[in-house]
Amino acid sequence: MKFKIGKGEIKAYIVINGAKKFEKYAFEGKDGEVLFLPERKKIYVGIEKINAENLKTATASIIKALKKYKFESVEITPPNIKDKDLLIAFFEGFLLGDYEFDKYKSKKAKHPVKEICINSKRKFDEITKEAEIRAENINFIRDIINSMPDEITPAKLAAIAEEVALKNNLECKIYDENYLYENGYYAFYSVGKASKNPPRLIHLSYKPENSKRKIVLIGKGLCYDSGGLSLKPADYMVTMKSDKSGAATVLGIIKAASELKLDIEIHAILGAAENMIGSNAYKPDDVLKAKNGKTIEVRNTDAEGRLVLADCLCYAEENIKDFDKIFDFATLTGACVVGLGEYTAGIMGFNKNQIEEILKTSEKTGEHFAYLPFNKYLSKLLKSNIADICNIASSRYGGALTAGLFLSEFVQNKEKWTHFDIAGPAYVEKEWGYNPHGASGFAFDTVISYLKSF
Ligand code: BES
Ligand code: ZN
Ligand code: ZN
């Protein structure tokens, strides 16, 4: 699908706040609501309030509605707004709405619309270019997450990262299970040791000349989370291919940042492993030593993401000097989904200003984040009688926060760190807004916008 200037076979109209009245039709102009009149070659979509989320949803809805027909081009006049971010969202929505995961279907999805024709005297080249880079990378992230666990093993994820690095001129280091074991990353190593597909620590770096700032992005890459010996019940295990969402997201972000030529040094660290069962599996009652020397009592092997991330955080702080920020992204806890619902991610950390900046950016990109505040009482719940810390809290309450607090024990530069728990919105088994069933690519847009103004 391409953007071009000119006329198209069918005309699309954005109806803002019910501005146009349709007496004959039951069309109220709700966000993303579509009125399609194919015989008149017109399609209308509602927006109640102009913001990035609604613009992306509106243009995505146009494409979804046109899929059943054979129109190859659609013409639209972009809304009369100056804000570049909103215009990017407007164009991005078309490409996000066209996404369908049909890799495993014998009959492939139809993509009838080949051209989005812009009917305007204004120039949009720079904006459509950025919208294309963003949407392509979101769809790249979605593809990785949606692909089945037997296909995307830790080694395969490493191969994908290497391919990206080669194409986009990034540095890429890949460390295997022997490296993890020999260098004392026992927490990470242990999570992956039952699987026939061994773990990988993947470190990509993008180093533009004369960059003044440096950021580290860490992603949980559980290519499968069966729960391990603390096995998940059958209903909860389904969708756990999506436990690699954090890793896929940071890979998409560093790829996009290099394509957008952002002026920031970026490090992406992907902790890839499979949490499986077997006689070689790590066990509840094991005590594991992380790279920073802290010992961890394992009481539940399903709280594995924090073990992988603990060692990834240690790796980052030992190997990357003088960074300005360190963010981690993880489908870390069911508790975060229970608390905030499926459409909102939790963000945690000690630097309130940093969190405020992220929240402000997310308002511009139309993604939902909520700040979850730590407190000293919750920290105490991670005490262990036999080791330095326990991998689960002693209380059933506040699980997203106690997981975040666990991670904080492996961070030295606490003021530079923010933790993103994306367990809810990363993967939803129904369409929502501009997102398809399955992987969403959540957090990508907010982080890219954050990096642009960083
Ligand atoms: N990968 C899961 C968290 C998750 C749950 C992601 C639902 C997406 C949707 C994580 O590894 C996990 O199993 N966490 C446990 C922690 C518990 C054992 C303390 C959980 O949330 O139940
Ligand atoms: Zn788990
Ligand atoms: Zn997990």
Coordinates of C-alpha atoms and ligand atoms in Angstrom, one line a residue:
M1 CA 0.0 0.0 0.0
K2 CA 1.4 3.4 -1.1
F3 CA 0.5 7.0 -0.6
K4 CA 0.3 9.2 -3.6
I5 CA -1.2 12.6 -4.7
G6 CA -4.3 12.5 -6.8
K7 CA -7.7 11.0 -7.3
G8 CA -9.0 7.5 -6.2
E9 CA -11.8 5.2 -7.1
I10 CA -13.6 5.7 -3.9
K11 CA -13.8 8.8 -1.7
A12 CA -13.4 8.6 2.1
Y13 CA -14.6 11.2 4.5
I14 CA -13.8 11.8 8.1
V15 CA -16.9 12.9 10.0
I16 CA -15.8 14.9 13.0
N17 CA -18.1 15.0 16.0
G18 CA -21.2 14.1 13.9
A19 CA -20.7 17.2 11.7
K20 CA -22.5 15.6 8.8
K21 CA -26.1 14.5 9.3
F22 CA -27.2 11.2 7.7
E23 CA -31.0 11.0 8.2
K24 CA -31.5 7.9 6.1
Y25 CA -28.8 5.8 7.8
A26 CA -28.1 4.6 11.3
F27 CA -24.7 6.3 11.5
E28 CA -23.9 8.3 14.6
G29 CA -20.3 9.1 13.9
K30 CA -18.8 7.2 16.9
D31 CA -15.1 6.7 16.9
G32 CA -14.2 4.2 14.1
E33 CA -17.8 3.8 13.1
V34 CA -18.1 3.3 9.3
L35 CA -20.9 4.2 6.8
F36 CA -20.0 2.6 3.5
L37 CA -22.0 3.4 0.4
P38 CA -20.3 1.4 -2.3
E39 CA -22.8 2.2 -5.1
R40 CA -22.1 5.9 -4.5
K41 CA -18.3 5.2 -4.1
K42 CA -18.3 7.0 -0.7
I43 CA -17.2 5.8 2.7
Y44 CA -17.6 7.8 5.9
V45 CA -15.9 7.2 9.2
G46 CA -16.6 8.9 12.6
I47 CA -14.3 10.7 15.0
E48 CA -15.8 12.1 18.2
K49 CA -12.7 14.0 19.2
I50 CA -9.5 14.6 17.2
N51 CA -6.5 12.8 18.8
A52 CA -3.9 10.3 17.7
E53 CA -5.8 7.2 18.8
N54 CA -9.0 8.2 17.1
L55 CA -7.3 9.2 13.9
K56 CA -5.4 5.9 13.7
T57 CA -8.6 4.1 14.5
A58 CA -10.6 6.0 11.8
T59 CA -8.2 5.4 8.9
A60 CA -7.6 1.8 10.0
S61 CA -11.4 1.3 10.0
I62 CA -11.7 2.6 6.4
I63 CA -9.2 0.0 5.2
K64 CA -10.9 -2.8 7.1
A65 CA -14.2 -1.9 5.6
L66 CA -12.9 -1.8 2.1
K67 CA -11.3 -5.2 2.3
K68 CA -14.5 -7.0 1.2
Y69 CA -14.6 -5.0 -2.1
K70 CA -12.3 -4.6 -5.1
F71 CA -11.5 -0.9 -5.0
E72 CA -7.8 -0.5 -5.6
S73 CA -7.5 3.1 -4.5
V74 CA -9.1 5.4 -1.9
E75 CA -9.1 9.1 -2.0
I76 CA -9.1 11.3 1.1
T77 CA -8.5 14.9 2.2
P78 CA -6.4 14.9 5.4
P79 CA -8.0 16.8 8.2
N80 CA -7.0 20.4 8.4
I81 CA -4.6 20.2 11.3
K82 CA -1.1 21.5 11.8
D83 CA 0.1 19.1 14.4
K84 CA 2.7 16.8 12.7
D85 CA 2.2 14.0 15.2
L86 CA -1.5 13.9 14.6
L87 CA -1.0 13.8 10.8
I88 CA 1.5 10.9 11.2
A89 CA -1.1 9.0 13.2
F90 CA -3.7 9.7 10.5
F91 CA -1.5 8.2 7.8
E92 CA -0.2 5.4 10.0
G93 CA -3.7 4.1 10.6
F94 CA -4.2 3.0 7.0
L95 CA -1.2 0.7 7.1
L96 CA -2.0 -0.6 10.6
G97 CA -5.5 -1.4 9.6
D98 CA -4.3 -3.3 6.6
Y99 CA -2.4 -5.8 8.8
E100 CA -3.6 -9.3 8.9
F101 CA -1.7 -12.3 10.2
D102 CA -2.3 -15.0 7.5
K103 CA 1.0 -16.8 7.6
Y104 CA -0.6 -20.1 8.6
K105 CA -3.7 -19.8 6.5
S106 CA -4.0 -21.6 3.1
K107 CA -6.1 -18.8 1.8
K108 CA -4.3 -15.6 2.2
A109 CA -5.9 -12.3 3.2
K110 CA -6.9 -9.9 0.4
H111 CA -5.3 -6.5 0.3
P112 CA -7.4 -4.8 -2.4
V113 CA -6.4 -1.2 -1.7
K114 CA -3.1 -0.5 -3.2
E115 CA -3.1 3.3 -3.2
I116 CA -4.1 5.9 -0.7
C117 CA -4.7 9.0 -2.8
I118 CA -4.2 12.3 -1.0
N119 CA -6.5 15.1 -2.2
S120 CA -4.8 18.2 -0.9
K121 CA -2.5 21.0 -2.0
R122 CA -0.3 20.5 1.1
K123 CA 2.9 18.5 1.0
F124 CA 2.9 15.4 3.2
D125 CA 6.0 13.6 2.0
E126 CA 8.0 13.8 5.2
I127 CA 4.9 12.8 7.2
T128 CA 3.9 9.9 5.1
K129 CA 7.5 8.6 5.1
E130 CA 7.5 8.6 8.9
A131 CA 4.1 7.0 9.0
E132 CA 5.3 4.2 6.7
I133 CA 8.4 3.5 8.8
R134 CA 6.3 3.4 12.0
A135 CA 3.6 1.2 10.6
E136 CA 6.0 -1.2 8.9
N137 CA 7.9 -1.7 12.1
I138 CA 4.7 -2.1 14.2
N139 CA 3.7 -4.8 11.7
F140 CA 7.1 -6.3 11.9
I141 CA 6.8 -6.5 15.7
R142 CA 3.3 -8.0 15.3
D143 CA 4.5 -10.7 12.9
I144 CA 7.2 -11.9 15.3
I145 CA 4.8 -12.0 18.3
N146 CA 2.1 -13.8 16.4
S147 CA 4.4 -16.4 14.9
M148 CA 4.1 -19.7 16.7
P149 CA 6.6 -20.8 19.4
D150 CA 8.0 -23.7 17.4
E151 CA 9.1 -21.2 14.7
I152 CA 10.4 -18.3 16.8
T153 CA 12.9 -20.0 19.1
P154 CA 15.5 -18.0 20.9
A155 CA 18.0 -18.9 18.2
K156 CA 15.6 -17.8 15.5
L157 CA 15.0 -14.5 17.3
A158 CA 18.7 -14.0 17.3
A159 CA 18.9 -14.8 13.6
I160 CA 16.1 -12.2 12.9
A161 CA 18.1 -9.7 15.0
E162 CA 21.2 -10.4 13.0
E163 CA 19.4 -10.0 9.8
V164 CA 18.1 -6.6 11.0
A165 CA 21.6 -5.6 12.1
L166 CA 23.1 -6.5 8.7
K167 CA 20.5 -4.6 6.8
N168 CA 20.3 -1.5 9.0
N169 CA 24.0 -1.3 9.9
L170 CA 23.7 -2.1 13.6
E171 CA 26.2 -3.9 15.8
C172 CA 24.9 -7.2 17.0
K173 CA 26.3 -9.5 19.6
I174 CA 24.7 -12.8 20.4
Y175 CA 25.6 -14.8 23.6
D176 CA 24.5 -18.4 23.9
E177 CA 23.7 -20.6 26.9
N178 CA 27.4 -21.5 27.5
Y179 CA 28.3 -17.8 27.8
L180 CA 25.5 -17.2 30.2
Y181 CA 26.6 -20.2 32.4
E182 CA 30.3 -19.4 32.3
N183 CA 29.8 -15.8 33.1
G184 CA 27.5 -16.2 36.1
Y185 CA 24.1 -15.2 34.5
Y186 CA 22.6 -18.2 36.4
A187 CA 19.1 -16.6 36.8
F188 CA 18.7 -16.2 33.0
Y189 CA 20.5 -19.5 32.3
S190 CA 18.3 -21.5 34.7
V191 CA 15.0 -20.3 33.2
G192 CA 16.1 -21.6 29.8
K193 CA 17.8 -24.8 30.7
A194 CA 14.9 -27.3 30.3
S195 CA 14.3 -26.4 26.7
K196 CA 15.8 -28.1 23.7
N197 CA 15.9 -24.6 22.3
P198 CA 18.6 -22.9 24.5
P199 CA 18.5 -19.2 25.5
R200 CA 20.2 -16.3 23.9
L201 CA 21.1 -12.8 25.1
I202 CA 21.0 -10.5 22.1
H203 CA 22.6 -7.1 22.2
L204 CA 22.0 -4.7 19.3
S205 CA 23.4 -1.2 19.1
Y206 CA 22.7 1.7 17.0
K207 CA 25.5 4.3 17.2
P208 CA 24.9 7.4 15.0
E209 CA 27.9 9.8 14.7
N210 CA 27.9 12.7 17.2
S211 CA 25.0 11.4 19.2
K212 CA 24.7 13.2 22.5
R213 CA 22.5 10.9 24.4
K214 CA 22.4 7.2 25.1
I215 CA 19.5 4.9 26.0
V216 CA 19.2 1.2 26.8
L217 CA 16.1 -0.7 26.0
I218 CA 15.6 -4.2 27.5
G219 CA 13.0 -6.7 26.3
K220 CA 11.6 -9.8 27.9
G221 CA 11.8 -12.5 25.2
L222 CA 10.1 -15.6 26.5
C223 CA 9.6 -17.4 23.2
Y224 CA 7.3 -19.6 25.3
D225 CA 6.2 -19.5 28.8
S226 CA 4.6 -22.8 29.9
G227 CA 5.1 -21.7 33.5
G228 CA 7.8 -24.3 33.9
L229 CA 7.4 -26.9 36.8
S230 CA 4.9 -24.4 38.3
L231 CA 3.0 -25.3 35.2
K232 CA 0.3 -22.9 33.9
P233 CA -3.3 -24.3 33.7
A234 CA -4.2 -25.1 30.1
D235 CA -6.4 -22.0 29.6
Y236 CA -3.7 -19.6 30.8
M237 CA -0.9 -21.2 28.7
V238 CA -2.6 -20.4 25.4
T239 CA -1.3 -17.1 24.1
M240 CA 2.1 -17.5 25.9
K241 CA 3.8 -17.2 22.5
S242 CA 3.2 -13.5 23.2
D243 CA 5.6 -13.6 26.2
K244 CA 8.3 -12.4 23.7
S245 CA 6.5 -9.1 23.1
G246 CA 9.0 -7.0 25.0
A247 CA 11.9 -8.3 23.0
A248 CA 10.1 -8.0 19.7
T249 CA 9.1 -4.4 20.6
V250 CA 12.7 -3.3 21.4
L251 CA 13.9 -4.9 18.2
G252 CA 11.3 -3.0 16.2
I253 CA 12.2 0.2 18.0
I254 CA 15.9 0.1 17.3
K255 CA 15.2 -0.9 13.7
A256 CA 12.9 2.0 13.3
A257 CA 15.2 4.5 15.1
S258 CA 17.9 3.7 12.6
E259 CA 15.5 4.1 9.6
L260 CA 14.4 7.4 11.0
K261 CA 18.0 8.3 11.6
L262 CA 17.4 9.4 15.1
D263 CA 20.4 11.2 16.7
I264 CA 20.6 8.9 19.8
E265 CA 22.8 6.0 20.7
I266 CA 20.4 3.1 21.4
H267 CA 21.2 -0.3 22.8
A268 CA 18.5 -3.1 22.6
I269 CA 19.0 -6.1 24.8
L270 CA 16.7 -9.1 24.2
G271 CA 16.5 -11.8 26.8
A272 CA 15.4 -14.8 24.8
A273 CA 14.5 -18.1 26.5
E274 CA 11.8 -20.8 26.7
N275 CA 10.3 -21.6 30.1
M276 CA 9.7 -25.4 29.8
I277 CA 9.4 -28.5 31.9
G278 CA 11.6 -31.6 32.0
S279 CA 14.1 -33.4 34.2
N280 CA 16.6 -30.6 33.6
A281 CA 14.1 -27.8 34.5
Y282 CA 14.9 -25.3 37.3
K283 CA 12.7 -25.9 40.3
P284 CA 10.8 -24.2 43.0
D285 CA 13.2 -24.3 46.0
D286 CA 16.3 -23.7 43.8
V287 CA 18.5 -20.8 44.8
L288 CA 20.0 -18.9 41.8
K289 CA 22.8 -16.4 41.8
A290 CA 22.3 -13.5 39.4
K291 CA 25.2 -11.7 37.7
N292 CA 25.3 -9.0 40.4
G293 CA 25.9 -11.7 43.1
K294 CA 22.4 -11.5 44.6
T295 CA 20.8 -14.9 45.4
I296 CA 17.2 -15.6 44.5
E297 CA 15.0 -18.2 46.1
V298 CA 12.7 -19.6 43.4
R299 CA 9.2 -20.3 44.8
N300 CA 7.4 -20.2 41.5
T301 CA 9.0 -21.1 38.2
D302 CA 6.2 -19.1 36.4
A303 CA 7.7 -15.9 37.7
E304 CA 10.5 -16.4 35.2
G305 CA 10.5 -13.1 33.3
R306 CA 11.9 -11.2 36.2
L307 CA 14.8 -13.7 36.5
V308 CA 15.7 -13.2 32.8
L309 CA 15.4 -9.5 33.1
A310 CA 17.4 -9.3 36.3
D311 CA 20.4 -10.7 34.5
C312 CA 19.8 -8.5 31.4
L313 CA 19.7 -5.4 33.6
C314 CA 23.1 -6.5 35.2
Y315 CA 24.5 -7.2 31.7
A316 CA 23.5 -3.7 30.5
E317 CA 24.9 -1.9 33.4
E318 CA 28.2 -3.8 33.3
N319 CA 28.7 -3.5 29.6
I320 CA 27.2 -0.1 28.5
K321 CA 28.8 2.9 30.0
D322 CA 27.3 6.3 30.8
F323 CA 23.8 5.8 29.4
D324 CA 21.1 8.4 30.2
K325 CA 18.1 6.1 30.5
I326 CA 17.4 2.4 30.9
F327 CA 13.9 1.1 30.1
D328 CA 12.6 -2.4 30.2
F329 CA 9.5 -3.8 28.5
A330 CA 7.9 -7.0 29.6
T331 CA 4.7 -9.0 29.6
L332 CA 5.6 -9.5 33.2
T333 CA 2.4 -10.0 35.3
G334 CA -1.2 -11.2 35.0
A335 CA -1.7 -8.8 38.0
C336 CA -1.1 -5.8 35.8
V337 CA -3.8 -7.0 33.4
V338 CA -6.2 -7.6 36.3
G339 CA -5.5 -4.1 37.7
L340 CA -5.6 -2.0 34.6
G341 CA -7.5 -4.1 32.0
E342 CA -6.2 -5.3 28.7
Y343 CA -5.7 -1.9 27.0
T344 CA -3.4 -0.2 29.4
A345 CA 0.2 -0.9 30.4
G346 CA 1.7 -0.2 33.8
I347 CA 4.8 1.9 34.2
M348 CA 6.9 1.9 37.3
G349 CA 10.1 3.5 38.6
F350 CA 11.7 5.9 41.0
N351 CA 12.0 8.9 38.7
K352 CA 8.7 10.7 38.7
N353 CA 9.7 13.3 36.1
Q354 CA 10.8 10.6 33.7
I355 CA 7.5 8.8 34.1
E356 CA 5.6 12.1 33.6
E357 CA 7.4 12.6 30.3
I358 CA 6.4 9.2 29.1
L359 CA 2.8 9.7 30.1
K360 CA 2.7 13.0 28.3
T361 CA 4.2 11.4 25.2
S362 CA 1.6 8.6 25.3
E363 CA -1.2 11.1 25.3
K364 CA 0.2 12.4 21.9
T365 CA 0.5 8.9 20.5
G366 CA -2.8 7.6 21.7
E367 CA -1.6 4.7 23.8
H368 CA -2.7 4.1 27.4
F369 CA -0.2 3.9 30.3
A370 CA -0.8 4.2 34.0
Y371 CA 1.8 5.0 36.7
L372 CA 1.9 2.4 39.5
P373 CA 3.6 3.7 42.6
F374 CA 6.1 1.6 44.6
N375 CA 6.1 1.7 48.4
K376 CA 8.4 0.3 51.2
Y377 CA 5.8 -2.1 52.5
L378 CA 5.6 -3.9 49.2
S379 CA 9.4 -4.3 49.1
K380 CA 9.3 -6.2 52.3
L381 CA 7.0 -8.9 50.7
L382 CA 10.0 -10.1 48.7
K383 CA 12.0 -11.2 51.7
S384 CA 13.4 -14.7 51.6
N385 CA 14.4 -16.8 54.6
I386 CA 17.2 -18.6 52.8
A387 CA 18.4 -16.2 50.0
D388 CA 18.7 -12.4 49.4
I389 CA 15.3 -12.2 47.7
C390 CA 12.4 -14.3 46.7
N391 CA 11.1 -14.5 43.1
I392 CA 7.5 -14.1 44.2
A393 CA 5.9 -11.9 46.9
S394 CA 4.4 -13.4 50.1
S395 CA 1.1 -11.6 49.4
R396 CA -1.3 -12.1 46.5
Y397 CA -1.9 -8.4 46.2
G398 CA 0.1 -5.8 44.2
G399 CA 1.7 -8.4 41.9
A400 CA 2.7 -5.9 39.2
L401 CA 4.4 -3.7 41.7
T402 CA 6.2 -6.5 43.6
A403 CA 7.5 -7.7 40.2
G404 CA 8.7 -4.2 39.4
L405 CA 10.4 -4.0 42.8
F406 CA 12.1 -7.3 42.3
L407 CA 13.6 -5.9 39.1
S408 CA 14.7 -2.8 40.9
E409 CA 17.0 -4.9 43.0
F410 CA 19.1 -5.5 39.9
V411 CA 19.3 -1.9 38.8
Q412 CA 22.1 0.4 40.1
N413 CA 21.1 3.5 38.2
K414 CA 17.7 3.6 39.8
E415 CA 16.9 7.2 38.7
K416 CA 17.5 6.3 35.1
W417 CA 15.2 3.3 35.1
T418 CA 11.6 2.8 34.0
H419 CA 9.8 -0.5 33.9
F420 CA 6.9 -1.1 31.4
D421 CA 4.6 -4.0 32.1
I422 CA 2.8 -4.5 28.8
A423 CA 1.2 -7.8 29.7
G424 CA -2.3 -6.5 28.9
P425 CA -2.1 -4.5 25.6
A426 CA 0.8 -6.4 23.9
Y427 CA -1.6 -9.2 22.9
V428 CA -5.4 -9.1 22.9
E429 CA -7.6 -11.8 21.5
K430 CA -10.0 -9.4 19.8
E431 CA -9.7 -6.3 17.6
W432 CA -9.5 -3.0 19.5
G433 CA -9.2 0.5 18.0
Y434 CA -6.6 0.3 15.2
N435 CA -5.3 -3.0 16.5
P436 CA -6.0 -6.5 15.1
H437 CA -6.7 -9.7 16.9
G438 CA -3.5 -10.8 18.5
A439 CA -0.3 -8.8 18.8
S440 CA -0.6 -5.0 18.7
G441 CA 2.9 -3.6 18.7
F442 CA 2.0 -1.6 21.8
A443 CA 4.5 0.9 23.2
F444 CA 6.4 1.3 19.9
D445 CA 4.7 4.6 19.0
T446 CA 5.2 6.1 22.4
V447 CA 8.8 5.1 22.7
I448 CA 9.6 6.4 19.2
S449 CA 8.0 9.7 19.9
Y450 CA 9.8 9.9 23.2
L451 CA 13.1 9.2 21.5
K452 CA 12.4 11.9 18.9
S453 CA 12.1 14.6 21.6
F454 CA 14.8 13.1 23.8
Ligands
BES1 N1 4.2 -14.2 31.2 C1 3.5 -14.2 32.5 C2 2.6 -12.9 32.7 C3 1.5 -12.7 31.7 C4 0.2 -13.1 32.2 C5 1.6 -12.1 30.5 C6 -0.9 -12.9 31.3 C7 0.6 -11.9 29.7 C8 -0.7 -12.3 30.1 C9 4.5 -14.2 33.6 O1 5.7 -14.9 33.4 C10 3.8 -14.9 34.7 O2 3.5 -16.1 34.6 N2 3.6 -14.2 35.9 C11 3.0 -14.8 37.0 C12 3.7 -14.3 38.2 C13 3.3 -15.0 39.5 C14 3.7 -16.5 39.5 C15 3.9 -14.3 40.7 C16 1.5 -14.3 37.0 O3 1.3 -13.1 36.6 O4 0.6 -15.0 37.3
ZN2 ZN 5.5 -17.0 33.7
ZN3 ZN 6.3 -14.9 31.4

